Amino acid sequence: MNQTIRGFIKKEFIQVFRDKRMLVLLFIAPIIQLTLFGYAISNEVRNIRLAVQFQPGDSMARHIEERALASGWFVPATGEGDPFVLVQSGRAEVVLVAPPKGLTTALRSGGGEIQVLLDATNMIRARGIEQYLQAIIWEVLAGEFPQQDLKPVLNINTRVLYNPAMKTSYFLVPGVMVVLMCLLTVIMTSMSIVREREIGTFETLVTAPVRNWEILLGKTLPFVILALVQVTLILIAAVLIFGLPMQSPLWKFYLAAFMFICTTVAIGTMISTMSRTQQQAMMGSFLFMFPGILLSGMMFPLENMPKAIMGIAYLNPLKYFLTLLRNILLKGGDDWVFWSNLGALALLAVVAMAFSFNRFKQTLN
Amino acid sequence: MSKAPPLVVDVQDLTIRFGSFVAVNRISFSVKQGEIFGFLGANGAGKTTTIRMLCGLLIPNEGEAYISGISIHQDVQAIKTKVGYMSQHFTLYNDLTVAENLAFAADLRKLEETALEKRKKELFQFVDFTYPEKILVKNLPGGVKQQISLATAILHDPDIIFLDEPTAGVAPLVRAKFWKLINKLARAGKTVFVTTHYLDEAEQCDRIALMRDGEIIALDTPKKLKQKTFPEPLLEIEPPLGASRSWMDKLKVDPKIAVIQAYGRRYHVLVKNGKEWKKISRKLPRDYLLRKIQPSLEDVFIRQVEGDPA
Ligand SMILES: Nc1ncnc2c1ncn2[C@@H]1O[C@H](COP(=O)(O)OP(=O)(O)OP(=O)(O)O)[C@@H](O)[C@H]1O
Ligand SMILES: [Mg+2]
């Protein structure tokens, strides 16, 4: 490798690893943030909001509800109505729907089905809820029909739903990952270049016979490497803590992450060419990131937005990376989604790099 | 006589504007190899700006400059290999050690590691650096930081060295030491281009250029500058201790004959008309000492840059 670029990488790494605050910011903070996002909701499987829907007079279903509430794990959900809506709106985490003719009647007449709708945005919690609920159901039924094995005749049909409003953990992982990667790459890159200008060391760089691309690559490559390390840490944490399914091969994940990092690092460089001070670089970074996050589809679906805003969203690298991550981590599979979004990211990366390369000057004017 | 040393810096009508402000206005000069060339001027005169243009860090609007025969419009990269530049601002990394700073500078210039180690030893000896090289730069005293800045600037053993106020804000003793280094460099055949605010330092230059408002208003050896600025003899009158001012104050002399100016207890007399002045000086009481003096560079500077003191 080019000695100058190697020198830059060495120097940046020494500076980052010598700065305790930077280390915390880089490696500890993301894990804490990720954990906080999810764990606040996931840890204690208590106060589960339960709704049981049954016909009046269905004593067995009522029995199950009473038993569940008495267990201390469940609390009654607020509101009634369509079980899907209850879960989607977050008013209930689990809805138990008795058969239309009543559970008592159904079992007496030889068989039936209980539907369980479960909010599984948080895997760990959802598993817990399912187990508790099944235990309670079988316990109640065993009390009612002591002589009969009901297992063959009763079908508990659990439907796992996720919460599209994304209130909880692992569905949130792609979003958190996008935000954290963006923070690191855009802010760190832009500030790091401007910092050299501010403290005067930029003069040292440009006094040497170095090429523009050597300075640019030298100043950005360390952050690409750091960002790849960081994304790995976040991924491991997400898998270990939230049971993130990781539906696709790793190379897809890293290819997408690399492409995104290239784009954001180039944008950071671009911001640095337009800022004189570190504060300006910080402001510039946020000026990019706020709309970037808002228009990524992380919080509200983009489909419902006005056309003009949709247009801007097409220039948003965060949107593509989020789509990629959701695809790669949660759903798995769709090749068209993967390659088209990756292509869009690559295009943005090239444009941003060309722009910042063009704007970058070795003179001090 | 030996051949005249080649011109290593040759500047013609160099001009740079920042917006409508002309920071450097059509300056021309040249520097010979092995010379210590001083740049003198008040704050904002354009010294740093000139150096930056000569190092390829600023692009002039007009004019031409050749460094070692290479035009600054032609091949800035080649110039950068030939010159060493120590900025007026501190440009080392405070959070890196001395060794790390030098290693990075070497990587920037693609110096091999063995070459670096050898050069480092030479330079540490040259600047008399006695701290461990693993010390963080921020923990060094100011004067030592300047030594390391110099070492970094000349790491690649350049032929031309630009030093922009290398001794600003350091103790007098350290300044003297630093000038010994500058002299050593010049003796080794290096061309040293140095800016300073200190006039005693300027005395040590082979030639100096005085800058005011982006223009060079005088350029010569210190000796010739003094002669040129003060072609007439400069005298000093020292009244006896306890003498009242009134005698000298009463001595009204036509400025066409001589200009008299108080200098503390003493008076400086710039003689314009020797014959007439002789007549006046005879009237001087016997205990008033009258002697011929050499103007200092400060006199020159004041006269040239801030206008006629008389
Ligand atoms: N990049 C720039 N943009 C605008 N004006 C500038 C720029 N650089 C320098 N100047 C102006 O040009 C003038 C000359 O500045 P310069 O730094 O060359 O002076 P100097 O002689 O080195 O002064 P000092 O002794 O303070 O270092 C100053 O008025 C300064 O404000
Ligand atoms: Mg200056």
XYZ file of C-alpha atoms and ligand atoms in Angstrom:
707
model
C 0.000 0.000 0.000
C 1.007 3.583 -0.628
C 3.259 4.728 2.226
C 1.459 8.032 2.675
C -1.911 6.371 3.078
C -0.421 3.814 5.452
C 1.014 6.723 7.420
C -2.390 8.377 7.629
C -4.059 5.205 8.842
C -1.406 4.720 11.506
C -1.663 8.310 12.649
C -5.454 8.431 12.764
C -5.604 5.160 14.672
C -3.059 6.350 17.219
C -5.034 9.543 17.688
C -8.358 7.752 18.044
C -7.046 5.087 20.403
C -5.221 7.641 22.520
C -8.401 9.613 23.040
C -10.462 7.912 25.735
C -13.594 9.872 24.929
C -13.331 8.884 21.310
C -13.033 5.218 22.243
C -16.141 5.383 24.375
C -17.973 7.207 21.621
C -16.887 4.669 19.051
C -17.275 1.348 20.727
C -19.148 1.595 23.997
C -21.828 4.151 23.199
C -23.341 2.277 20.232
C -23.739 -0.923 22.223
C -25.305 0.989 25.087
C -27.645 2.808 22.750
C -28.638 -0.370 21.017
C -29.253 -2.099 24.319
C -31.224 0.792 25.729
C -33.460 0.913 22.698
C -34.436 -2.673 23.064
C -33.907 -3.715 26.597
C -36.093 -1.130 28.229
C -39.000 -3.018 26.774
C -37.632 -6.479 26.483
C -36.166 -7.401 29.787
C -38.970 -8.058 32.208
C -41.780 -10.161 30.935
C -44.441 -8.674 33.125
C -47.385 -6.369 32.630
C -48.197 -8.077 29.391
C -51.230 -6.368 27.936
C -53.693 -9.169 27.254
C -57.069 -9.087 25.535
C -59.282 -12.155 25.451
C -62.172 -12.029 23.038
C -65.025 -14.489 23.532
C -68.789 -14.836 23.294
C -70.808 -13.981 26.379
C -71.383 -17.126 28.332
C -68.167 -18.827 27.177
C -67.163 -19.737 30.690
C -63.972 -21.540 29.732
C -62.555 -18.588 27.839
C -63.458 -16.310 30.724
C -61.769 -18.728 33.030
C -58.560 -18.550 31.022
C -58.630 -14.750 31.130
C -59.218 -14.674 34.879
C -56.478 -17.211 35.455
C -54.044 -15.230 33.308
C -54.759 -11.974 35.040
C -54.482 -13.674 38.405
C -51.027 -14.981 37.501
C -49.585 -11.515 37.830
C -47.866 -11.612 34.456
C -50.737 -10.146 32.522
C -52.743 -6.960 32.736
C -55.941 -6.298 30.849
C -55.453 -4.510 27.562
C -57.322 -1.287 27.046
C -59.875 -1.078 24.298
C -61.706 -3.582 22.222
C -62.294 -4.285 18.605
C -60.360 -5.874 15.813
C -57.592 -7.989 17.330
C -55.142 -6.988 14.597
C -55.724 -3.343 15.301
C -55.291 -3.901 18.994
C -51.845 -5.384 18.454
C -50.838 -2.969 15.760
C -51.697 0.044 17.818
C -49.767 -1.399 20.716
C -52.800 -1.428 23.031
C -52.495 -5.173 23.391
C -49.415 -7.300 23.107
C -51.335 -10.483 22.850
C -54.939 -11.151 21.899
C -56.579 -14.454 22.488
C -59.602 -15.127 20.303
C -61.927 -17.946 21.292
C -63.785 -19.860 18.579
C -66.978 -18.128 17.430
C -69.302 -20.682 18.963
C -67.485 -20.565 22.258
C -64.559 -22.574 23.571
C -66.727 -24.602 25.908
C -69.057 -25.691 23.128
C -66.218 -26.309 20.699
C -64.349 -28.626 23.027
C -67.511 -30.469 23.994
C -68.282 -31.049 20.358
C -64.927 -32.577 19.655
C -62.395 -29.856 18.812
C -61.655 -26.234 18.266
C -59.080 -23.566 17.704
C -57.867 -20.736 19.818
C -56.245 -17.921 17.917
C -53.397 -16.137 19.576
C -52.183 -12.899 18.038
C -48.825 -12.005 19.354
C -46.744 -8.868 19.030
C -43.316 -10.267 18.379
C -41.296 -7.202 17.657
C -39.374 -8.224 20.693
C -38.395 -11.839 20.246
C -37.426 -12.630 23.785
C -40.517 -11.124 25.285
C -42.765 -12.716 22.685
C -41.411 -16.179 23.412
C -41.990 -15.616 27.096
C -45.543 -14.473 26.550
C -46.334 -17.462 24.366
C -45.023 -19.914 26.920
C -46.874 -18.346 29.839
C -50.108 -18.220 27.915
C -49.924 -21.820 26.727
C -49.153 -22.994 30.217
C -52.197 -21.167 31.555
C -54.501 -22.469 28.819
C -53.502 -26.100 29.366
C -53.722 -25.690 33.090
C -57.297 -24.344 32.927
C -58.407 -26.971 30.429
C -56.831 -29.780 32.460
C -58.886 -28.585 35.422
C -62.091 -28.621 33.386
C -61.505 -31.919 31.635
C -59.378 -33.921 34.028
C -60.050 -37.244 32.356
C -59.437 -36.178 28.791
C -56.283 -35.445 26.830
C -57.181 -32.322 24.929
C -53.940 -31.870 23.112
C -55.073 -33.573 19.897
C -58.348 -31.693 19.685
C -57.392 -28.193 20.652
C -55.391 -26.236 18.201
C -53.656 -23.142 19.467
C -53.020 -21.099 16.399
C -50.416 -18.506 17.226
C -50.015 -15.713 14.741
C -46.937 -13.689 15.198
C -47.335 -10.065 14.305
C -44.807 -7.348 14.375
C -45.457 -3.838 15.266
C -45.136 -1.735 12.122
C -44.786 1.416 14.192
C -41.523 -0.179 15.285
C -41.774 0.493 18.924
C -39.468 -2.275 19.934
C -36.208 -3.884 19.643
C -35.022 -5.972 16.832
C -37.046 -4.367 14.163
C -35.355 -1.257 15.400
C -31.868 -2.664 14.938
C -31.528 -1.682 11.269
C -32.639 1.845 12.108
C -30.252 2.150 15.029
C -27.486 0.770 12.876
C -28.143 3.313 10.139
C -28.172 6.211 12.587
C -25.046 5.103 14.427
C -23.085 4.465 11.243
C -24.136 7.805 9.899
C -23.126 9.603 13.085
C -19.721 8.021 13.099
C -18.841 8.432 9.478
C -20.298 11.816 8.603
C -19.405 13.647 11.799
C -16.042 12.024 12.383
C -14.854 12.446 8.821
C -15.957 16.029 8.419
C -14.664 17.084 11.827
C -11.390 15.272 11.430
C -10.503 17.076 8.206
C -11.661 20.462 9.466
C -9.770 19.886 12.709
C -6.520 19.687 10.783
C -7.339 23.033 9.245
C -8.315 24.518 12.562
C -5.240 23.455 14.519
C -2.999 24.278 11.574
C -1.696 20.791 10.821
C -3.379 20.940 7.436
C -0.439 23.112 6.463
C 1.891 20.231 7.278
C -0.089 17.941 5.010
C -0.155 20.216 2.011
C 3.449 21.344 2.378
C 4.473 17.808 1.516
C 4.318 16.700 -2.100
C 1.177 14.640 -1.678
C -1.613 14.142 -4.161
C -5.187 15.174 -3.458
C -6.388 11.614 -3.578
C -3.712 10.572 -1.092
C -4.890 13.103 1.456
C -8.545 12.300 0.846
C -8.065 8.558 0.979
C -5.680 8.873 3.906
C -8.122 10.949 5.897
C -11.152 8.792 5.104
C -9.924 5.212 4.961
C -9.305 5.029 8.723
C -12.927 5.942 9.313
C -14.145 3.388 6.813
C -12.193 0.756 8.731
C -13.434 1.994 12.102
C -16.990 2.065 10.822
C -16.721 -1.536 9.592
C -15.453 -2.576 13.019
C -18.279 -0.701 14.635
C -20.964 -2.175 12.425
C -19.628 -5.616 13.291
C -19.893 -4.854 16.982
C -23.446 -3.636 16.582
C -24.345 -6.718 14.560
C -22.925 -9.081 17.172
C -24.705 -7.203 19.928
C -27.968 -7.301 17.981
C -27.721 -11.037 17.439
C -26.746 -11.804 21.015
C -29.113 -9.453 22.785
C -32.147 -9.398 20.556
C -31.888 -12.631 18.698
C -31.693 -10.774 15.400
C -32.440 -13.452 12.817
C -29.729 -12.406 10.283
C -31.581 -13.807 7.314
C -28.931 -13.363 4.614
C -25.309 -14.310 4.114
C -22.770 -12.069 5.801
C -21.194 -10.867 2.556
C -24.428 -9.167 1.628
C -24.453 -7.357 4.921
C -20.862 -6.199 4.588
C -21.230 -5.215 0.958
C -24.193 -3.029 1.846
C -22.458 -1.588 4.909
C -19.297 -0.858 2.930
C -21.220 0.903 0.197
C -23.139 2.977 2.698
C -19.987 3.890 4.609
C -18.296 4.999 1.393
C -21.239 7.278 0.666
C -21.410 8.832 4.097
C -17.645 9.250 4.371
C -17.697 11.050 1.038
C -20.525 13.239 2.298
C -18.490 13.962 5.438
C -15.583 15.005 3.238
C -17.912 17.192 1.224
C -19.113 18.905 4.394
C -15.510 19.448 5.462
C -14.736 21.283 2.252
C -17.532 23.694 3.064
C -16.728 24.325 6.725
C -14.092 26.438 8.376
C -14.505 25.290 11.956
C -15.332 22.041 13.686
C -18.594 23.530 14.906
C -19.570 24.316 11.342
C -18.696 20.777 10.335
C -20.824 19.446 13.186
C -23.717 21.695 12.158
C -23.328 20.668 8.543
C -23.382 17.013 9.552
C -26.603 17.436 11.488
C -28.085 19.465 8.685
C -27.566 16.428 6.515
C -28.540 13.846 9.095
C -31.858 15.239 10.347
C -33.638 15.147 7.015
C -31.655 11.990 6.245
C -33.141 10.182 9.221
C -36.612 11.666 8.812
C -36.768 10.698 5.159
C -35.325 7.234 5.561
C -38.577 5.494 6.276
C -37.326 4.687 9.743
C -40.120 6.470 11.554
C -42.894 6.891 9.036
C -43.414 5.077 5.797
C -42.275 7.171 2.852
C -45.167 6.050 0.692
C -47.512 8.436 2.471
C -45.391 11.509 1.872
C -45.964 14.253 -0.681
C -44.381 13.686 -4.079
C -41.791 16.439 -3.683
C -40.511 14.951 -0.458
C -40.485 11.506 -2.005
C -38.219 12.973 -4.664
C -35.736 14.141 -2.065
C -35.909 10.770 -0.371
C -34.567 9.181 -3.541
C -31.317 11.067 -2.943
C -31.131 9.818 0.612
C -28.486 7.147 1.216
C -30.063 6.350 4.576
C -33.250 5.227 2.859
C -31.393 2.724 0.710
C -29.264 1.404 3.527
C -32.289 0.997 5.766
C -34.147 -0.909 3.073
C -31.063 -3.057 2.543
C -30.628 -3.788 6.227
C -34.273 -4.659 6.756
C -34.027 -6.917 3.789
C -30.785 -8.518 4.839
C -31.315 -8.802 8.559
C -35.030 -9.328 8.985
C -36.533 -10.691 5.817
C -33.782 -12.263 3.831
C -33.797 -13.053 0.265
C -35.129 -10.674 -2.281
C -32.324 -10.281 -4.808
C -33.961 -7.467 -6.722
C -34.375 -5.362 -3.587
C -30.778 -6.050 -2.632
C -29.114 -5.228 -5.921
C -31.272 -2.256 -6.835
C -30.747 -0.560 -3.490
C -27.066 -1.411 -3.505
C -26.796 0.058 -6.983
C -28.510 3.247 -5.858
C -26.092 3.522 -2.933
C -23.112 2.951 -5.191
C -24.321 5.688 -7.495
C -24.686 8.106 -4.608
C -21.235 7.120 -3.340
C -19.631 7.856 -6.688
C -21.402 11.192 -7.018
C -20.486 12.267 -3.479
C -16.875 11.182 -3.942
C -16.552 12.974 -7.257
C -18.041 16.095 -5.750
C -15.779 16.158 -2.706
C -12.730 15.296 -4.798
C -13.531 18.229 -7.014
C -14.045 20.627 -4.173
C -10.984 19.598 -2.221
C -8.077 21.999 -2.567
C -4.570 21.856 -1.237
C -4.283 25.616 -1.139
C -5.052 27.788 1.843
C -7.080 30.515 0.119
C 36.691 35.153 -8.203
C 34.497 32.097 -7.931
C 31.307 31.820 -9.883
C 28.340 33.638 -8.370
C 26.038 31.248 -6.506
C 22.869 30.413 -8.433
C 19.582 32.104 -7.685
C 17.379 29.629 -5.886
C 14.449 31.963 -5.364
C 13.593 34.351 -8.133
C 10.443 36.403 -7.801
C 9.001 38.776 -10.359
C 5.994 41.023 -9.817
C 4.258 38.570 -7.538
C 0.762 39.732 -6.634
C -2.053 38.172 -4.677
C -5.465 39.521 -3.811
C -8.005 38.260 -1.312
C -11.202 39.624 -2.755
C -10.449 43.231 -3.467
C -7.715 43.396 -0.817
C -4.226 43.315 -2.279
C -2.186 41.387 0.269
C 1.019 41.259 -1.761
C 1.554 43.841 -4.466
C 4.022 43.249 -7.302
C 7.028 42.252 -5.299
C 10.259 41.221 -6.972
C 13.428 39.917 -5.426
C 15.826 37.040 -5.650
C 17.725 34.941 -3.157
C 21.095 33.325 -3.768
C 22.063 29.879 -2.672
C 23.455 29.768 0.843
C 22.006 33.123 1.767
C 20.139 33.966 4.937
C 17.416 36.153 3.581
C 15.348 38.088 6.098
C 11.828 39.324 5.649
C 10.903 42.174 7.924
C 7.616 43.934 8.286
C 4.814 44.864 10.627
C 1.845 42.583 11.251
C -0.162 42.058 8.108
C 2.607 43.293 5.818
C 2.289 40.129 3.720
C 5.302 38.085 4.820
C 3.434 34.850 5.479
C 1.378 35.255 2.344
C 4.554 35.630 0.276
C 6.109 32.510 1.776
C 2.945 30.521 1.196
C 2.952 31.481 -2.453
C 6.567 30.414 -2.780
C 5.746 27.031 -1.188
C 2.782 26.465 -3.480
C 0.171 26.812 -0.746
C -1.384 29.909 -2.254
C -1.785 30.650 -5.923
C -0.761 34.192 -6.870
C -3.051 36.220 -9.075
C -0.187 37.658 -11.041
C 3.532 37.412 -11.371
C 6.017 34.637 -11.488
C 8.357 32.934 -9.079
C 10.989 30.308 -9.669
C 12.153 28.038 -6.916
C 15.325 26.190 -7.907
C 14.433 27.087 -11.448
C 10.937 25.612 -11.267
C 8.010 27.929 -11.824
C 5.356 27.918 -9.117
C 2.765 27.812 -11.868
C 4.364 24.772 -13.342
C 5.144 22.018 -10.903
C 4.160 22.664 -7.329
C 4.848 19.052 -6.339
C 8.460 19.304 -7.474
C 8.870 22.526 -5.516
C 7.453 20.866 -2.436
C 10.209 18.266 -2.541
C 12.858 21.001 -2.665
C 11.640 23.314 0.060
C 11.136 22.933 3.770
C 8.552 25.138 5.410
C 8.179 25.889 9.067
C 4.882 27.651 9.517
C 4.308 30.631 11.747
C 1.578 28.558 13.366
C 2.330 25.490 15.374
C 1.748 22.576 13.033
C 2.810 19.500 14.975
C 0.265 17.072 16.373
C 0.087 17.690 20.101
C -1.447 14.306 20.762
C 1.332 12.433 18.996
C 4.830 11.802 20.282
C 7.899 13.386 18.747
C 8.735 10.106 17.032
C 5.187 9.694 15.719
C 5.139 13.227 14.362
C 8.383 12.665 12.514
C 7.263 9.255 11.277
C 4.091 10.752 9.852
C 6.040 13.558 8.188
C 8.307 10.897 6.694
C 5.310 8.908 5.436
C 3.882 12.030 3.839
C 7.139 12.413 1.931
C 7.575 8.688 1.371
C 10.885 8.542 3.206
C 11.994 5.017 3.934
C 12.121 3.854 7.490
C 15.878 3.276 7.619
C 16.463 6.692 6.089
C 14.126 8.183 8.661
C 15.960 6.595 11.588
C 19.295 7.860 10.328
C 17.995 11.335 9.608
C 16.262 11.488 12.978
C 19.558 10.859 14.777
C 21.232 13.606 12.771
C 18.437 16.040 13.401
C 18.158 15.334 17.121
C 21.835 16.032 17.365
C 21.567 19.069 15.149
C 18.809 20.739 17.149
C 20.222 19.360 20.399
C 17.081 17.480 21.331
C 17.682 15.547 24.517
C 14.201 14.401 25.549
C 13.053 10.842 24.916
C 11.483 10.688 21.468
C 8.428 8.958 22.920
C 7.327 12.106 24.717
C 4.031 13.645 23.640
C 4.622 16.923 21.858
C 2.169 18.730 24.105
C 4.423 17.992 27.077
C 7.420 19.782 25.575
C 8.419 23.345 26.467
C 7.797 25.982 23.801
C 11.389 26.297 22.651
C 11.778 22.555 22.229
C 8.541 22.418 20.252
C 10.088 24.937 17.861
C 13.188 22.761 17.551
C 11.047 19.781 16.635
C 9.046 21.919 14.213
C 12.312 22.834 12.531
C 13.463 19.219 12.517
C 10.166 18.210 10.888
C 10.452 20.968 8.314
C 13.934 19.882 7.249
C 13.384 16.139 7.644
C 13.726 15.607 3.891
C 16.933 17.674 3.800
C 15.603 20.443 1.544
C 17.884 22.957 -0.150
C 15.642 25.909 0.586
C 14.170 26.461 4.003
C 11.369 28.893 4.721
C 11.081 29.826 8.370
C 8.099 31.974 9.265
C 8.725 33.717 12.572
C 10.483 30.695 14.007
C 11.369 32.497 17.215
C 8.102 34.260 17.948
C 7.299 34.024 21.606
C 10.339 32.071 22.764
C 12.832 33.139 25.420
C 15.830 35.258 24.305
C 18.300 32.519 25.148
C 16.396 30.017 23.034
C 16.201 32.568 20.247
C 19.952 32.919 20.204
C 20.288 29.149 20.084
C 17.836 28.933 17.225
C 19.816 31.476 15.250
C 22.920 29.390 15.710
C 21.006 26.619 13.949
C 20.041 28.955 11.139
C 23.665 29.962 10.683
C 24.718 26.322 10.703
C 22.187 25.561 7.981
C 23.470 28.404 5.838
C 27.053 27.246 6.301
C 25.951 23.829 5.081
C 24.898 25.485 1.828
C 21.198 25.720 2.564
C 19.278 28.786 1.598
C 17.331 30.137 4.537
C 14.427 32.480 4.061
C 13.330 33.780 7.429
C 10.755 36.269 8.682
C 11.047 37.943 12.026
C 9.875 40.808 14.135
C 13.136 41.002 16.056
C 15.569 43.538 14.670
C 18.570 42.044 16.412
C 17.825 38.866 14.480
C 17.538 40.749 11.242
C 21.082 42.015 11.774
C 22.261 38.448 11.349
C 20.754 38.086 7.887
C 22.877 38.448 4.781
C 20.189 40.561 3.222
C 16.858 41.812 4.383
C 13.725 42.930 2.646
C 11.482 45.419 4.384
C 7.821 44.931 3.667
C 5.015 47.367 4.172
C 1.404 46.902 3.069
C 2.257 44.143 0.647
C 5.188 45.906 -0.947
C 8.921 45.643 -0.548
C 10.075 49.134 0.323
C 13.746 48.381 0.857
C 16.048 45.470 0.204
C 19.749 45.178 0.918
C 22.379 44.004 3.354
C 21.851 45.411 6.843
C 24.934 47.577 6.450
C 23.947 49.071 3.133
C 20.394 49.574 4.318
C 21.719 51.711 7.133
C 23.944 53.677 4.819
C 21.186 54.182 2.324
C 18.617 55.165 4.883
C 21.019 57.476 6.659
C 23.341 58.868 4.003
C 24.157 61.803 6.282
C 26.192 61.248 9.428
C 24.257 60.455 12.551
C 25.466 62.083 15.742
C 24.556 61.650 19.334
C 24.660 64.352 21.951
C 24.894 63.296 25.553
C 24.238 66.113 28.010
C 25.991 65.839 31.402
C 24.062 64.289 34.245
C 21.761 66.789 35.855
C 21.787 69.148 32.891
C 18.487 70.842 32.362
C 16.594 70.184 29.180
C 16.149 73.823 28.419
C 19.523 74.340 26.826
C 18.931 71.783 24.122
C 15.324 72.819 23.786
C 16.381 76.406 23.226
C 18.745 75.287 20.508
C 16.442 75.853 17.583
C 18.084 74.410 14.513
C 16.768 74.805 11.033
C 15.708 71.310 9.871
C 17.538 72.015 6.657
C 20.774 71.994 8.645
C 20.083 69.156 11.056
C 17.229 67.242 12.570
C 17.478 66.807 16.313
C 15.400 64.257 18.139
C 15.272 63.339 21.812
C 16.314 59.743 22.551
C 15.810 59.322 26.277
C 18.406 61.594 27.917
C 20.299 61.799 24.695
C 19.685 63.406 21.368
C 20.170 62.066 17.877
C 21.262 64.562 15.299
C 20.847 63.893 11.628
C 23.149 66.269 9.876
C 21.984 67.637 6.555
C 24.336 70.500 6.065
C 27.764 69.784 7.528
C 29.213 73.274 7.195
C 26.331 75.019 8.937
C 26.176 72.303 11.615
C 29.882 72.814 12.474
C 29.078 76.421 13.395
C 26.252 75.374 15.656
C 28.126 72.552 17.320
C 30.856 74.922 18.406
C 28.299 76.610 20.667
C 27.780 73.327 22.532
C 28.964 73.555 26.173
C 32.142 71.611 26.810
C 30.604 69.033 29.088
C 28.156 67.994 26.373
C 29.526 64.908 24.658
C 29.160 64.737 20.922
C 29.929 61.562 19.012
C 29.283 59.911 15.709
C 27.108 56.773 15.892
C 26.010 53.904 13.658
C 22.265 53.784 13.069
C 20.668 50.574 14.293
C 18.289 48.574 12.168
C 15.615 49.883 14.424
C 16.400 53.399 13.243
C 16.208 52.118 9.702
C 13.003 50.278 10.336
C 11.344 53.239 11.975
C 12.437 55.563 9.249
C 11.476 53.239 6.404
C 8.325 51.619 7.660
C 6.799 54.193 9.897
C 7.914 57.207 7.939
C 10.535 59.809 8.726
C 11.064 60.112 12.476
C 12.017 63.754 12.130
N -6.612 33.644 3.307
C -6.729 34.962 3.466
N -7.885 35.582 3.155
C -8.014 36.927 3.311
N -7.055 37.739 3.761
C -5.881 37.179 4.104
C -5.661 35.773 3.970
N -4.401 35.500 4.386
C -3.861 36.689 4.741
N -4.744 37.684 4.586
C -4.498 39.116 4.834
O -3.360 39.478 4.122
C -2.562 40.387 4.883
C -1.160 39.847 4.989
O -1.160 38.763 5.856
P 0.146 37.960 6.265
O -0.268 36.845 7.147
O 0.891 37.613 5.039
O 0.947 39.045 7.087
P 2.307 38.850 7.877
O 3.249 39.851 7.325
O 2.719 37.455 7.874
O 1.871 39.319 9.321
P 2.281 38.708 10.736
O 3.523 39.406 11.128
O 1.124 39.085 11.604
O 2.435 37.254 10.578
C -3.245 40.542 6.214
O -3.961 41.753 6.200
C -4.181 39.374 6.283
O -5.337 39.710 7.007
Mg 2.948 36.054 9.229
